[in-house]
CSV table of C-alpha atoms and ligand atoms in Angstrom, one decimal:
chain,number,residue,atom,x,y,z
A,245,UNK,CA,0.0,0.0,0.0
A,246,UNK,CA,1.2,3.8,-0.9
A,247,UNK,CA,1.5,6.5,1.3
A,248,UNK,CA,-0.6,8.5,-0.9
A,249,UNK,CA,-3.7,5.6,-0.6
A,250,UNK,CA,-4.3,6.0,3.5
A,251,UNK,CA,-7.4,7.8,3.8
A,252,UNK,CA,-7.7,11.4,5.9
A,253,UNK,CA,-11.3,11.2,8.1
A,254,UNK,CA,-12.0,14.9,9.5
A,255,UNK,CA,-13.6,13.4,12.3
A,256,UNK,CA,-13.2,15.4,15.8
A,257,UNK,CA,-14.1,14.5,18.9
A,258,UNK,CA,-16.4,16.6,20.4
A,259,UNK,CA,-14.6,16.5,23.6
A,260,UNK,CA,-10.8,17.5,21.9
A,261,UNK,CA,-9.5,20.5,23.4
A,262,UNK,CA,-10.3,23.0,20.9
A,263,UNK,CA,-6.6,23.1,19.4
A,264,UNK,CA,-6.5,25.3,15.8
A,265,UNK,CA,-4.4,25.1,13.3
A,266,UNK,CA,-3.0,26.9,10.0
A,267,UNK,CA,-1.4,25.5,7.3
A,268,UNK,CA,0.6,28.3,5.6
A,269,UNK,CA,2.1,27.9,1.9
A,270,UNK,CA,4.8,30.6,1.1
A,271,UNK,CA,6.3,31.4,-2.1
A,272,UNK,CA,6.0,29.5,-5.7
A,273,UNK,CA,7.0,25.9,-4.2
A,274,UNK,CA,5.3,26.2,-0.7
A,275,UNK,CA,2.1,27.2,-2.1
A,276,UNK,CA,2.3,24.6,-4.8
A,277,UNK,CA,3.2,21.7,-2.4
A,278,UNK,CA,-0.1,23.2,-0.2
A,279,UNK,CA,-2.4,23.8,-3.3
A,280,UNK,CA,-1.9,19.7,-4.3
A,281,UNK,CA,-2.3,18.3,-1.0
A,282,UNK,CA,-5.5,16.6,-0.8
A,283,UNK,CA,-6.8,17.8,2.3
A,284,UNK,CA,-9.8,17.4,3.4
A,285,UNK,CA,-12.0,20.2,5.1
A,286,UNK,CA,-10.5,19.0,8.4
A,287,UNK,CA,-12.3,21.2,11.7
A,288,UNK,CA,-9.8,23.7,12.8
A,289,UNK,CA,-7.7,23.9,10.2
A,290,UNK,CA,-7.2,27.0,8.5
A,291,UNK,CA,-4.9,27.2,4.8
A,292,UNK,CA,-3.7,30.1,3.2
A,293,UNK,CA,-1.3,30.9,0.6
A,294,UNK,CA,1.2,34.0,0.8
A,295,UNK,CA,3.2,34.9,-2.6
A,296,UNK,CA,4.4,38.0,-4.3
A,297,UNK,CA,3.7,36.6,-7.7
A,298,UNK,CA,0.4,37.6,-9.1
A,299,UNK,CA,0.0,35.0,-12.0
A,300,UNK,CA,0.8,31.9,-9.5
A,301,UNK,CA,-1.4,32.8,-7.2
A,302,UNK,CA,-3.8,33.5,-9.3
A,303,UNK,CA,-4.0,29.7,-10.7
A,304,UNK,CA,-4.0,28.1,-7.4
A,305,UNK,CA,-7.6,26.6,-7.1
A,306,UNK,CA,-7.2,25.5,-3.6
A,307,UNK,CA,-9.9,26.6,-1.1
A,308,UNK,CA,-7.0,28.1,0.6
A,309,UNK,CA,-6.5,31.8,1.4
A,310,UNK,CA,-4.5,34.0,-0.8
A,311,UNK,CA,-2.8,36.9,-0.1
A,312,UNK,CA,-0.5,38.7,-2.3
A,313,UNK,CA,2.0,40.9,-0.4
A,314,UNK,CA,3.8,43.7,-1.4
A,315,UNK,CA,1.8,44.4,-4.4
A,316,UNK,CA,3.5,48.2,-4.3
A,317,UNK,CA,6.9,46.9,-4.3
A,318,UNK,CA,7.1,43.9,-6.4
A,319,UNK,CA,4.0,45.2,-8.8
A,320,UNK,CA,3.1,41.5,-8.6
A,321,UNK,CA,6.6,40.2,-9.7
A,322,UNK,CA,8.5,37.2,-7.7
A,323,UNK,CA,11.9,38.2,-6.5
A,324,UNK,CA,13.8,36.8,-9.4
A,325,UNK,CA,14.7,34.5,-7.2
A,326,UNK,CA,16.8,36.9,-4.9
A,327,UNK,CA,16.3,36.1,-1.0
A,328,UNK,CA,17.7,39.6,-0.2
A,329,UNK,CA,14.8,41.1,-1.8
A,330,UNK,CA,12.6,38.2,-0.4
A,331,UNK,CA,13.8,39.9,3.1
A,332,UNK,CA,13.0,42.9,1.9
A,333,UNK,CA,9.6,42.6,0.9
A,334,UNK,CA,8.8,40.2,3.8
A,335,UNK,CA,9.6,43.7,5.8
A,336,UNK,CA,7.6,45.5,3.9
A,337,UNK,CA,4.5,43.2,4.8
A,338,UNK,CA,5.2,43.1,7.8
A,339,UNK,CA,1.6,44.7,8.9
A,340,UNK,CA,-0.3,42.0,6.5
A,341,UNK,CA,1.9,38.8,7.8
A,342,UNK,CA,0.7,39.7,11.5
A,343,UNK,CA,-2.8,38.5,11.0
A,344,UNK,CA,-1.6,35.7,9.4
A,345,UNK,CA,0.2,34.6,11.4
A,346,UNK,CA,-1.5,34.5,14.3
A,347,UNK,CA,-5.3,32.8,15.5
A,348,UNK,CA,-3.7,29.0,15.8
A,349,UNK,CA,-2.1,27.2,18.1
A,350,UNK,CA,-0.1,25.5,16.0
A,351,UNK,CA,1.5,26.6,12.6
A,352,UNK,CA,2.5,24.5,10.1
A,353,UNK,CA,4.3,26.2,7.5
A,354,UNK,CA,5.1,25.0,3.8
A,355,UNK,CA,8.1,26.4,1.8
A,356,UNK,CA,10.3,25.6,-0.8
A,357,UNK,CA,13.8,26.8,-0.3
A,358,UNK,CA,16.1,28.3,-2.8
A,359,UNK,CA,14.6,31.4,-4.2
A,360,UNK,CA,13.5,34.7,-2.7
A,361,UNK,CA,10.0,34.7,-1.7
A,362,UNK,CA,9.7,31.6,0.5
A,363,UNK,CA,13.2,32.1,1.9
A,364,UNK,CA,12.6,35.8,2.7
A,365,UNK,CA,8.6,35.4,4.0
A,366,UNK,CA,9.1,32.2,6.0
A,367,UNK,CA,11.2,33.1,8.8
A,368,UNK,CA,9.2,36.3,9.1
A,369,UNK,CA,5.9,34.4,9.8
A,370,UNK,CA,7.3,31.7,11.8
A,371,UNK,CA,9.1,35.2,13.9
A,372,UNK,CA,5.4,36.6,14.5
A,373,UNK,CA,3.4,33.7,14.7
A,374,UNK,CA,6.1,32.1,17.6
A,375,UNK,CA,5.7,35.9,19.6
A,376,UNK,CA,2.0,35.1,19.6
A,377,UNK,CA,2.5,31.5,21.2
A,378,UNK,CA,2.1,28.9,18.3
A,379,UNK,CA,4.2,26.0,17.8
A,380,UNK,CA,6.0,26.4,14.2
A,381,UNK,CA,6.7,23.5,12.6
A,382,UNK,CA,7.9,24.2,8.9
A,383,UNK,CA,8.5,21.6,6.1
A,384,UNK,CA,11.0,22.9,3.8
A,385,UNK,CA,12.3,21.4,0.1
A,386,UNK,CA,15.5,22.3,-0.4
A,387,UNK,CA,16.6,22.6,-4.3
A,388,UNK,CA,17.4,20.0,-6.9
A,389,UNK,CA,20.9,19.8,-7.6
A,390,UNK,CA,20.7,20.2,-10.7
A,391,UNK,CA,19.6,24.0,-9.8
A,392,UNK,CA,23.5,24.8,-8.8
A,393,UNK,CA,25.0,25.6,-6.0
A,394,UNK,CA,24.2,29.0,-5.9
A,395,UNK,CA,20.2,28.0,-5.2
A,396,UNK,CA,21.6,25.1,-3.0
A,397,UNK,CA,23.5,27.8,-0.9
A,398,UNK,CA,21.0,30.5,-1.0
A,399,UNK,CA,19.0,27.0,0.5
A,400,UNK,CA,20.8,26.7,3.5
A,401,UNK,CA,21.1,30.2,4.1
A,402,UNK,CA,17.6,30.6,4.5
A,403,UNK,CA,17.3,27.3,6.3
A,404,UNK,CA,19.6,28.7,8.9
A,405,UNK,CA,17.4,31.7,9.4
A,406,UNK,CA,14.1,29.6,9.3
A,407,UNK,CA,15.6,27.2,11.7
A,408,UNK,CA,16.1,30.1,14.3
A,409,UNK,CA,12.9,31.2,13.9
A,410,UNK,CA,11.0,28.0,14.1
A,411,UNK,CA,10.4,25.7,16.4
A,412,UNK,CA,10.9,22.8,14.4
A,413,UNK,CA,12.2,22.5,10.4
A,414,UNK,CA,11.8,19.5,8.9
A,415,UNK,CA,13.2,19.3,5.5
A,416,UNK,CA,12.8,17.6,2.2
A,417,UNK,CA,15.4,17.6,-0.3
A,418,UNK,CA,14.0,18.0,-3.5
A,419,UNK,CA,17.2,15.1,-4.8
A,420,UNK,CA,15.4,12.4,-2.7
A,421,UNK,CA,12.6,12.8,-5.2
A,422,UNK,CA,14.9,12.2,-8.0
A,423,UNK,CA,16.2,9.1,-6.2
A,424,UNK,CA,12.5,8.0,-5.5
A,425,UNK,CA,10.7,8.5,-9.1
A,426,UNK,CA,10.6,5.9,-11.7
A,427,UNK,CA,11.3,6.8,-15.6
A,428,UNK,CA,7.4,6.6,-16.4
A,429,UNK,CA,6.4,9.0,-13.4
A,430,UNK,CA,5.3,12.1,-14.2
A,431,UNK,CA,6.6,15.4,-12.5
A,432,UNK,CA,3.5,16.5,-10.8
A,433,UNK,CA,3.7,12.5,-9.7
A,434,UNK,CA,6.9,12.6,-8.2
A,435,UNK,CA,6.8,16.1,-6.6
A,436,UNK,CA,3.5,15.0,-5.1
A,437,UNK,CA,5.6,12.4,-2.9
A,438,UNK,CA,7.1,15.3,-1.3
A,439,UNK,CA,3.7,17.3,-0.4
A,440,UNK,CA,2.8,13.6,1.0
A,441,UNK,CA,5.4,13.3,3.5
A,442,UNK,CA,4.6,16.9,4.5
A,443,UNK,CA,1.0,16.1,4.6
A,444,UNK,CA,1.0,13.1,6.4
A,445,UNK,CA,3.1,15.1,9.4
A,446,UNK,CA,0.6,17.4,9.3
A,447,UNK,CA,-2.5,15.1,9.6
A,448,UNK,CA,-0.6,13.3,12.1
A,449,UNK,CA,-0.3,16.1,14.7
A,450,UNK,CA,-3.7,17.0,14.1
A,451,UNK,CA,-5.5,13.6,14.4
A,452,UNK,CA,-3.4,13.0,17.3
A,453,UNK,CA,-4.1,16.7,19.3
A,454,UNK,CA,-8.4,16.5,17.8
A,455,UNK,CA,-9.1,13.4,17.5
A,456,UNK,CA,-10.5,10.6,19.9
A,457,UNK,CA,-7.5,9.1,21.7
A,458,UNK,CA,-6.6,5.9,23.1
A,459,UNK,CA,-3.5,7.3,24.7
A,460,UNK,CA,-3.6,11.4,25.1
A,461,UNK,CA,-0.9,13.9,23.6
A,462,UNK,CA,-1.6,16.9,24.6
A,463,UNK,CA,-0.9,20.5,23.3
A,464,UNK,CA,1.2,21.6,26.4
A,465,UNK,CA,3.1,18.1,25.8
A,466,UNK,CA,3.8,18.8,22.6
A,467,UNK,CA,5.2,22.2,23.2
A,468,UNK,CA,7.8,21.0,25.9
A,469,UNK,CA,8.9,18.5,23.4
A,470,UNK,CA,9.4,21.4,20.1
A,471,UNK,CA,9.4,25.0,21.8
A,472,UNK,CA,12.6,26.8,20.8
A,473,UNK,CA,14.0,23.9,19.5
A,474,UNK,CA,15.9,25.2,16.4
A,475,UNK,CA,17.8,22.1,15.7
A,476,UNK,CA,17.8,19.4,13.1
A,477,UNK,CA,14.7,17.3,13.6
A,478,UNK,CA,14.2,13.5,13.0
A,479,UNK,CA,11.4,12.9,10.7
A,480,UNK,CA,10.4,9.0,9.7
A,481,UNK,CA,7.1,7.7,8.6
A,482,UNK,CA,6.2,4.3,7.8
A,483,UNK,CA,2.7,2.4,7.7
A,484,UNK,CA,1.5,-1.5,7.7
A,485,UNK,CA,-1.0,-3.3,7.4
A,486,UNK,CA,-2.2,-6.8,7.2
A,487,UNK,CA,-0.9,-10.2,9.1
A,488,UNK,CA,2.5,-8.7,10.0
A,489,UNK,CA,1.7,-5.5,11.0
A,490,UNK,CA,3.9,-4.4,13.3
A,491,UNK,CA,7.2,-6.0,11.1
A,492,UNK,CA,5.3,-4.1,8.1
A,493,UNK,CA,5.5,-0.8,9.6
A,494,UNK,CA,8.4,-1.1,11.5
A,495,UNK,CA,10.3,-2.3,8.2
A,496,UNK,CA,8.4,0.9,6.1
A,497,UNK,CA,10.2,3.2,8.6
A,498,UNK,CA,13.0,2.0,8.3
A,499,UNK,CA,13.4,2.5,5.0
A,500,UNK,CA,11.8,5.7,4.7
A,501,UNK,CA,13.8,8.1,2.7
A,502,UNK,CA,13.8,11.1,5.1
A,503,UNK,CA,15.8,8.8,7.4
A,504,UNK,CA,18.9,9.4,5.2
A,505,UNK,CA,19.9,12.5,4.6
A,506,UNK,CA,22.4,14.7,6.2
A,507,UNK,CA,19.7,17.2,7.5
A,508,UNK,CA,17.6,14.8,9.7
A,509,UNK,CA,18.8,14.5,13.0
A,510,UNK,CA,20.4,11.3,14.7
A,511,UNK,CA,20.5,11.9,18.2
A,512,UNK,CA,17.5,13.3,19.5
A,513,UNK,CA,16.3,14.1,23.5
A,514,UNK,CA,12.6,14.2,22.6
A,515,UNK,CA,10.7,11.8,20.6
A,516,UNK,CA,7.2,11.9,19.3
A,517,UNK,CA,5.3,9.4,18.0
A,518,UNK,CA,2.1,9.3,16.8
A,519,UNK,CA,0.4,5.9,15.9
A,520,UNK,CA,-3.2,5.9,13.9
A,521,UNK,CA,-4.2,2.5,14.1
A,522,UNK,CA,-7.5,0.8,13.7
A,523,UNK,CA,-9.6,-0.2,17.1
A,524,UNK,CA,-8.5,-3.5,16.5
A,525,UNK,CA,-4.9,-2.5,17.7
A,526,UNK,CA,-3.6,-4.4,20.5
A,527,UNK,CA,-1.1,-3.4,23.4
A,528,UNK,CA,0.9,-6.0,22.7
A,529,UNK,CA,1.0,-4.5,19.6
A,530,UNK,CA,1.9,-1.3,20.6
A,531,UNK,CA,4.4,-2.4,23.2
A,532,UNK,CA,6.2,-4.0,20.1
A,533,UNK,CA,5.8,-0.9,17.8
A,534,UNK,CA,7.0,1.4,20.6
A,535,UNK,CA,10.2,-0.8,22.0
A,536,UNK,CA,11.7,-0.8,18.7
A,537,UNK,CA,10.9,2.8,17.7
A,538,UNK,CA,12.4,4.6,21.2
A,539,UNK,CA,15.4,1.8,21.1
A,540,UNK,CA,16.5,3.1,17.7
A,541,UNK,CA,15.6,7.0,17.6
A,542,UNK,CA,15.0,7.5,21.2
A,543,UNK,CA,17.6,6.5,23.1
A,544,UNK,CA,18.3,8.2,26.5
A,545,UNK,CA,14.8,10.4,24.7
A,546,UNK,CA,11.9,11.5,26.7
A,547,UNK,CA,9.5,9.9,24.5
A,548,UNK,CA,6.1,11.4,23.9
A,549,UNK,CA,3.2,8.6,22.3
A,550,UNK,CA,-0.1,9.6,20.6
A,551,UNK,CA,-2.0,6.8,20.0
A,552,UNK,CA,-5.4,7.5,17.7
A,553,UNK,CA,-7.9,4.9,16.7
A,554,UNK,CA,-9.0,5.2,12.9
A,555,UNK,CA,-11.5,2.7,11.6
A,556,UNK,CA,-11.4,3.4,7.8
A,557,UNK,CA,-9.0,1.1,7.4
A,558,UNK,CA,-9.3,-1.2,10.5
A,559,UNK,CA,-6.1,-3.5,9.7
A,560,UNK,CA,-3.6,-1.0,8.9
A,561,UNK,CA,-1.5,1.4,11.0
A,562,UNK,CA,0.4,4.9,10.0
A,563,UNK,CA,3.4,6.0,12.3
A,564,UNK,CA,4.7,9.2,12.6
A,565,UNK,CA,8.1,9.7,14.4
A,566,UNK,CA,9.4,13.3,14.8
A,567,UNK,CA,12.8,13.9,17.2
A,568,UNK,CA,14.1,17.0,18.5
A,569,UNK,CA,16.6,18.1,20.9
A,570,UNK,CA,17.8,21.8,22.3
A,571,UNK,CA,20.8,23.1,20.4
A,572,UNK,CA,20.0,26.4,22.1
A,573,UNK,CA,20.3,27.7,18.6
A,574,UNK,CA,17.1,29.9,18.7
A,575,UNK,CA,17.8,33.9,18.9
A,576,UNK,CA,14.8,35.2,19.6
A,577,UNK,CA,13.2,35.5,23.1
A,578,UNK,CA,12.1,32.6,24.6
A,579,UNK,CA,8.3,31.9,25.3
A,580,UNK,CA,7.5,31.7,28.6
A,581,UNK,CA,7.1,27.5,28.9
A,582,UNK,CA,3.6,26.9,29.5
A,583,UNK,CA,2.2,24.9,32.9
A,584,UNK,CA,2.8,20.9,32.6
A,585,UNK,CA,-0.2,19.3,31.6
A,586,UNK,CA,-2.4,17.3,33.8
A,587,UNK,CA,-2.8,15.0,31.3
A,588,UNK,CA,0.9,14.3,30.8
A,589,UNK,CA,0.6,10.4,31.4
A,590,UNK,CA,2.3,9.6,27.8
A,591,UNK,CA,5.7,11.5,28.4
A,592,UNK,CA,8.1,8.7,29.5
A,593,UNK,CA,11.9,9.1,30.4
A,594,UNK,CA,13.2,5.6,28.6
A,595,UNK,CA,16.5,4.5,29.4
A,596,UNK,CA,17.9,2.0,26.6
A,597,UNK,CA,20.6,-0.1,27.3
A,598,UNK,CA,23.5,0.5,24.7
A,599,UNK,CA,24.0,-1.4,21.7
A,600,UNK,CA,26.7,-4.3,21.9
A,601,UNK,CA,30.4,-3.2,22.4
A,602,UNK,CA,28.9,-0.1,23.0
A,603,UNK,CA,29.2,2.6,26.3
A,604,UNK,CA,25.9,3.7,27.4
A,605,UNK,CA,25.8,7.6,26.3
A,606,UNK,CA,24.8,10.1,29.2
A,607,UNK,CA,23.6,13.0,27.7
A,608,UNK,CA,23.5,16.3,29.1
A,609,UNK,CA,22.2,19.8,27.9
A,610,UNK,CA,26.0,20.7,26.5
A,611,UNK,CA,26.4,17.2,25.5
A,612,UNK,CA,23.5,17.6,23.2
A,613,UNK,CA,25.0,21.1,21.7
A,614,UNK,CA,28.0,18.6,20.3
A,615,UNK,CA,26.2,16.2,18.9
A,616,UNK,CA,24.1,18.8,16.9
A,617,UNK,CA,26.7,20.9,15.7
A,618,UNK,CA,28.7,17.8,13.9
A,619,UNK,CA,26.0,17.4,11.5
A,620,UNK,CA,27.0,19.3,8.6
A,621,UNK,CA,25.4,19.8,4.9
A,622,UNK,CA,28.1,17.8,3.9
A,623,UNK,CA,28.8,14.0,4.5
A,624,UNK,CA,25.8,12.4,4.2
A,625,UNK,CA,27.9,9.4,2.4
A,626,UNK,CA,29.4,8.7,5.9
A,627,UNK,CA,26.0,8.6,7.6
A,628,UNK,CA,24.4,5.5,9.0
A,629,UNK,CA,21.0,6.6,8.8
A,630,UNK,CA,18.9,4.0,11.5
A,631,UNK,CA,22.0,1.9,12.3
A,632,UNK,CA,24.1,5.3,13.6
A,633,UNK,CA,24.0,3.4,17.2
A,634,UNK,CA,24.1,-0.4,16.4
A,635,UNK,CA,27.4,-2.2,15.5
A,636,UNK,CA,28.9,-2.4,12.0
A,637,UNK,CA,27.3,-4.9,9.5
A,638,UNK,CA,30.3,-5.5,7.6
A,639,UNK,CA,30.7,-7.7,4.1
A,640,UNK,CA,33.1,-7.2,2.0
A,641,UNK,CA,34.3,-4.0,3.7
A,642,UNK,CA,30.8,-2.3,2.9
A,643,UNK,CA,28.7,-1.3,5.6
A,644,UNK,CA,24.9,-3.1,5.1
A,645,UNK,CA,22.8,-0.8,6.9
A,646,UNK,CA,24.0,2.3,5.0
A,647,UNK,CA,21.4,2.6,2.2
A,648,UNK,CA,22.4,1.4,-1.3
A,649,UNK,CA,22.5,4.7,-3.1
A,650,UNK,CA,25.6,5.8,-0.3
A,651,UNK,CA,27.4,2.7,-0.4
A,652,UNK,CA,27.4,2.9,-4.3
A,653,UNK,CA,28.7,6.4,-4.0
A,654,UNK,CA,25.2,7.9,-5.8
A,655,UNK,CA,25.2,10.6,-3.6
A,656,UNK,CA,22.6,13.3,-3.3
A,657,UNK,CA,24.5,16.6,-3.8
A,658,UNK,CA,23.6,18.4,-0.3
B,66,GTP,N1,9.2,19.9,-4.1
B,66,GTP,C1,8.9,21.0,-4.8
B,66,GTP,N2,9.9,22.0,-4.9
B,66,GTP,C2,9.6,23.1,-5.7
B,66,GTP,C3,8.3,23.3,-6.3
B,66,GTP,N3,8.3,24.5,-6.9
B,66,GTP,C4,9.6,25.0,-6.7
B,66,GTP,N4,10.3,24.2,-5.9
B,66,GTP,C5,11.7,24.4,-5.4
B,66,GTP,O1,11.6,25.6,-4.7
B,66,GTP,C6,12.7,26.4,-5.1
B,66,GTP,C7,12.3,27.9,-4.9
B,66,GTP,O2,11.4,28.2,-5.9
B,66,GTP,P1,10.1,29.0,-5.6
B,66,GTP,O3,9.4,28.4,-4.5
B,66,GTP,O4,9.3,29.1,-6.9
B,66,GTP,O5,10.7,30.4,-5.2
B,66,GTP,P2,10.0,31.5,-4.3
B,66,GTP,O6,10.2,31.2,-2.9
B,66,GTP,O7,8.6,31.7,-4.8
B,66,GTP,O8,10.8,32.7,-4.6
B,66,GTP,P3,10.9,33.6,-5.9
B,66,GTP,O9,10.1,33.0,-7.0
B,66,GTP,O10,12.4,33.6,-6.2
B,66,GTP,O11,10.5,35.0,-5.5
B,66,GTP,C8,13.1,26.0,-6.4
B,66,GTP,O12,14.5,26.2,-6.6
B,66,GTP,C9,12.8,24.5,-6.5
B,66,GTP,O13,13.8,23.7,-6.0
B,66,GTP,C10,7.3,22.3,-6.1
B,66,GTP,O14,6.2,22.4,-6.6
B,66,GTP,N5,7.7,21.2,-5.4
């Protein structure tokens, strides 16, 4: 079964806190990836689409929002792809961003990086919507290599900023699609794998903060787990279904793309994971799903689980896993941290046992800062994705658990 073919139900419970939501697409690539999701008309979800070109927004026919900004200065032009000028007119809005911006509790935000607009307008909204108290999570593309290095280096730029003003950044290299697509696919088809990872994060946090809940995970949860959290962040989803289950999805994350590349994060100190599963899930089950998941993301991790029932498709199960730690990298002020939740019963402190031959890690706040900082844009070919903790898998010099494309020296140009 694809990703693509698990089905969205905009069931709420009627008791769910009342958390909101807004799903904001910025610039050419963010609104695009928004404007093709398939999303339903889920309660408490708001969309909107913010671009200074005219003509793109202008085809977008999306229920979403759409707000042109700087009309004045750009006369309706994109920035040429110049972030400096994306800056620049994201100043300029400054007054229409704010409404934006705020009325949710949690903001997701959509951008492709690389260009002017979304690189220049993103970290503005995620600055105003954060100093009205929502959680920012952004999904960001980064370019194709085949766009050169200057697009790949205006990319990080702009990821840097974004990641200071966010509370969490997950990104999606535009060269994993190349890697994923087949020689039939079409474009649309193979960008559209990239709006679905981003979409199925997005339905995952909402199903698991509205909708009926076997095991709670609750907004004030959630924010100790991402506020000011500017750091790489582990993203991994995988889904099962049928008589193994649980060695289904466990095997689909493994193996899920976003697992692999440079920018995800190894070592996190929170973990979250959200399980939509039909009512005929078991805690057996779960206890299996959840032992392998916090032994090989969330070691030494507070781990947070969600646990939603979904009966659309009673035998199968989606899993979302999303890690973050404090790399203190943040430069703006710091919310106030919000009282701990009553409801808190998820939020476990698991202690793992370390891998074979290896010393158990203790982790402190400093210790994390290290870890963080040695992940760079470049050598993703010496990354061990997964296996980063577990002994060597060696035959014939080559290292097993490194994915295929790495070993074979195919490497995405980061
Ligand atoms: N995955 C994906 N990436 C896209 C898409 N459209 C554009 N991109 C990527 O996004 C980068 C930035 O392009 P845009 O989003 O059009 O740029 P912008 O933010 O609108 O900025 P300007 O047009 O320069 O003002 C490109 O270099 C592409 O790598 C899309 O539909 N899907």
């Amino acid at each position: 079964m694809d990703l693509h073919e698990l089905p969205l139900t905009p069931t709420a419970s009627p008791d769910a806190p009342p958390v909101t939501f807004k799903l904001i697409g910025i610039g050419g690539g963010g609104a695009n990836a928004l404007a093709r999701l398939p999303l339903p008309a889920l309660d408490g979800l708001a969309t909107a689409i913010i671009d200074t070109d005219r003509k793109a927004i202008a085809q977008h026919t999306s229920p979403a929002e759409k707000h042109l900004i700087a009309p004045d200065l750009r006369g309706g032009l994109s920035t040429g792809g110049d972030p400096e000028l994306g800056r620049e007119t994201a100043e300029a809005s400054r007054e229409q961003l704010v409404p934006l911006a705020t009325g949710a509790d949690i903001i997701f935000l959509s951008v492709a990086l690389g260009g002017g607009t979304g690189g220049g307008v993103a970290p503005l909204v995620a600055e105003l919507a954060t100093e009205n108290n929502a959680l920012v999570i952004a999904f960001a593309t980064l370019p194709f290599s085949f766009e050169g290095s200057r697009r790949m280096r205006q990319a990080e730029e702009s990821l840097v900023e974004l990641r200071r003003a966010c509370d969490a950044v997950i990104t999606l290299p535009n060269d994993l699609l190349l890697q994923q697509t087949t020689d039939t696919e079409s474009v649309t088809d193979a960008l559209r794998r990239a709006d679905e990872w981003m979409l199925r994060g997005v339905h995952s946090i909402y199903s698991i903060l509205r909708r009926p809940s076997l095991i709670n995970l609750d907004l004030a949860s959630l924010r100790r787990a991402f506020v000011s959290r500017g750091g790489k962040t582990l993203y991994a989803l995988g889904h099962g279904s049928g008589e193994n289950i649980i060695t289904q999805t466990l095997e689909s994350l493994k193996m899920c793309p976003l697992l692999h590349i440079a920018e995800t994060a190894r070592k996190v100190d929170h973990l979250i994971v959200n399980i939509i599963a039909g009512s005929a899930i078991t805690l057996p089950q779960i206890n299996d799903l959840m032992s392998v998941i916090s032994a090989q993301y969330g070691r030494d991790a507070h781990v947070l689980m969600g646990t939603s029932i979904s009966d659309d498709q009673p035998d199968a199960i989606q899993v979302c896993v999303i890690g973050t730690t404090d790399v203190g990298t943040r430069n703006r002020p710091v919310r106030a941290a919000p009282p701990p939740a009553d409801n808190a019963n998820a939020e476990t402190n698991i202690q793992h046992p370390a891998p074979k031959g290896k010393k158990p890690v203790v982790k402190t706040k400093g210790a994390a800062n290290q870890d963080q900082e040695e992940f760079t844009f470049a050598g993703a070919d010496q990354q061990r994705g997964t296996f980063e903790n577990s002994d060597l898998n060696l035959f014939e010099d080559q290292d097993l658990d490194r994915p295929t494309y790495l070993r074979k020296g195919i490497k995405i140009q980061l």
